[in-house]
């Protein structure tokens, strides 16, 4: 069990990672018919692949939020 306090953007990074992996899985499933020679999936399946980019942006926002909150300039104002 970890005793480190969670940062400001930790939850965003976790959610972003989950969304990213869902999009990555959808990408693998969507590309599979191209290699198997079967009919391609409907366009909705390709839209789910965009979750990979959305997850990356969410995780990036969490990292930026963590850096923003823990910056030395903001820490000096809190003290």
C-alpha positions as a LaTeX table, in Angstrom:
\begin{tabular}{lrrr}
\hline
Residue & $x$ (\AA) & $y$ (\AA) & $z$ (\AA) \\
\hline
Unk1 & 0.00 & 0.00 & 0.00 \\
Unk2 & 1.36 & 3.39 & $-0.97$ \\
Unk3 & 1.58 & 6.21 & 1.54 \\
Unk4 & 2.41 & 8.93 & $-0.99$ \\
Unk5 & $-0.28$ & 11.58 & $-1.35$ \\
Unk6 & $-2.03$ & 11.68 & $-4.70$ \\
Unk7 & $-1.28$ & 14.70 & $-6.83$ \\
Unk8 & $-3.71$ & 17.10 & $-8.42$ \\
Unk9 & $-3.79$ & 15.40 & $-11.82$ \\
Unk10 & $-3.36$ & 11.76 & $-10.84$ \\
Unk11 & $-7.00$ & 10.88 & $-11.44$ \\
Unk12 & $-6.91$ & 12.50 & $-14.89$ \\
Unk13 & $-3.82$ & 10.49 & $-15.81$ \\
Unk14 & $-5.48$ & 7.26 & $-14.68$ \\
Unk15 & $-8.69$ & 7.96 & $-16.58$ \\
Unk16 & $-6.68$ & 9.02 & $-19.62$ \\
Unk17 & $-4.72$ & 5.77 & $-19.55$ \\
Unk18 & $-7.92$ & 3.71 & $-19.40$ \\
Unk19 & $-9.49$ & 5.65 & $-22.28$ \\
Unk20 & $-6.25$ & 5.34 & $-24.27$ \\
Unk21 & $-6.13$ & 1.56 & $-23.85$ \\
Unk22 & $-9.80$ & 1.20 & $-24.82$ \\
Unk23 & $-9.01$ & 3.16 & $-27.99$ \\
Unk24 & $-5.89$ & 1.07 & $-28.63$ \\
Unk25 & $-7.90$ & $-2.14$ & $-28.27$ \\
Unk26 & $-10.54$ & $-0.76$ & $-30.63$ \\
Unk27 & $-7.80$ & 0.07 & $-33.12$ \\
Unk28 & $-6.45$ & $-3.47$ & $-33.02$ \\
Unk29 & $-9.94$ & $-4.92$ & $-33.47$ \\
Unk30 & $-10.74$ & $-2.51$ & $-36.30$ \\
Unk31 & $-7.52$ & $-3.24$ & $-38.20$ \\
Unk32 & $-7.85$ & $-7.02$ & $-37.84$ \\
Unk33 & $-10.32$ & $-7.45$ & $-40.76$ \\
Unk34 & $-7.79$ & $-5.85$ & $-43.09$ \\
Unk35 & $-5.35$ & $-8.68$ & $-42.39$ \\
Unk36 & $-7.96$ & $-11.43$ & $-42.18$ \\
Unk37 & $-9.66$ & $-10.54$ & $-45.47$ \\
Unk38 & $-13.12$ & $-10.16$ & $-43.94$ \\
Unk39 & $-15.61$ & $-7.33$ & $-44.28$ \\
Unk40 & $-14.55$ & $-4.12$ & $-42.51$ \\
Unk41 & $-16.38$ & $-2.84$ & $-39.47$ \\
Unk42 & $-18.91$ & 0.02 & $-39.73$ \\
Unk43 & $-17.69$ & 3.62 & $-39.39$ \\
Unk44 & $-18.74$ & 3.71 & $-35.73$ \\
Unk45 & $-15.91$ & 1.31 & $-34.95$ \\
Unk46 & $-13.42$ & 3.72 & $-36.49$ \\
Unk47 & $-14.86$ & 6.52 & $-34.37$ \\
Unk48 & $-14.17$ & 4.46 & $-31.22$ \\
Unk49 & $-10.52$ & 4.33 & $-32.31$ \\
Unk50 & $-10.38$ & 8.09 & $-31.74$ \\
Unk51 & $-10.57$ & 7.37 & $-28.01$ \\
Unk52 & $-6.85$ & 6.67 & $-28.18$ \\
Unk53 & $-6.13$ & 10.32 & $-28.94$ \\
Unk54 & $-8.72$ & 11.54 & $-26.46$ \\
Unk55 & $-7.16$ & 9.42 & $-23.72$ \\
Unk56 & $-3.74$ & 10.82 & $-24.57$ \\
Unk57 & $-5.09$ & 14.37 & $-24.24$ \\
Unk58 & $-6.80$ & 13.60 & $-20.92$ \\
Unk59 & $-3.59$ & 12.11 & $-19.50$ \\
Unk60 & $-1.60$ & 15.07 & $-20.81$ \\
Unk61 & $-4.04$ & 17.44 & $-19.10$ \\
Unk62 & $-3.48$ & 15.55 & $-15.84$ \\
Unk63 & 0.28 & 15.92 & $-16.16$ \\
Unk64 & $-0.04$ & 19.64 & $-16.92$ \\
Unk65 & $-2.37$ & 20.08 & $-13.95$ \\
Unk66 & 0.09 & 18.32 & $-11.63$ \\
Unk67 & 2.94 & 20.49 & $-12.84$ \\
Unk68 & 0.83 & 23.64 & $-12.57$ \\
Unk69 & $-0.20$ & 22.96 & $-8.97$ \\
Unk70 & 3.28 & 21.97 & $-7.82$ \\
Unk71 & 5.20 & 24.76 & $-9.56$ \\
Unk72 & 7.58 & 26.67 & $-7.26$ \\
Unk73 & 5.90 & 30.00 & $-8.01$ \\
Unk74 & 2.49 & 28.72 & $-6.91$ \\
Unk75 & 4.03 & 26.93 & $-3.90$ \\
Unk76 & 5.60 & 30.21 & $-2.74$ \\
Unk77 & 2.20 & 31.93 & $-2.91$ \\
Unk78 & 0.64 & 29.20 & $-0.76$ \\
Unk79 & 3.28 & 29.46 & 1.97 \\
\hline
\end{tabular}
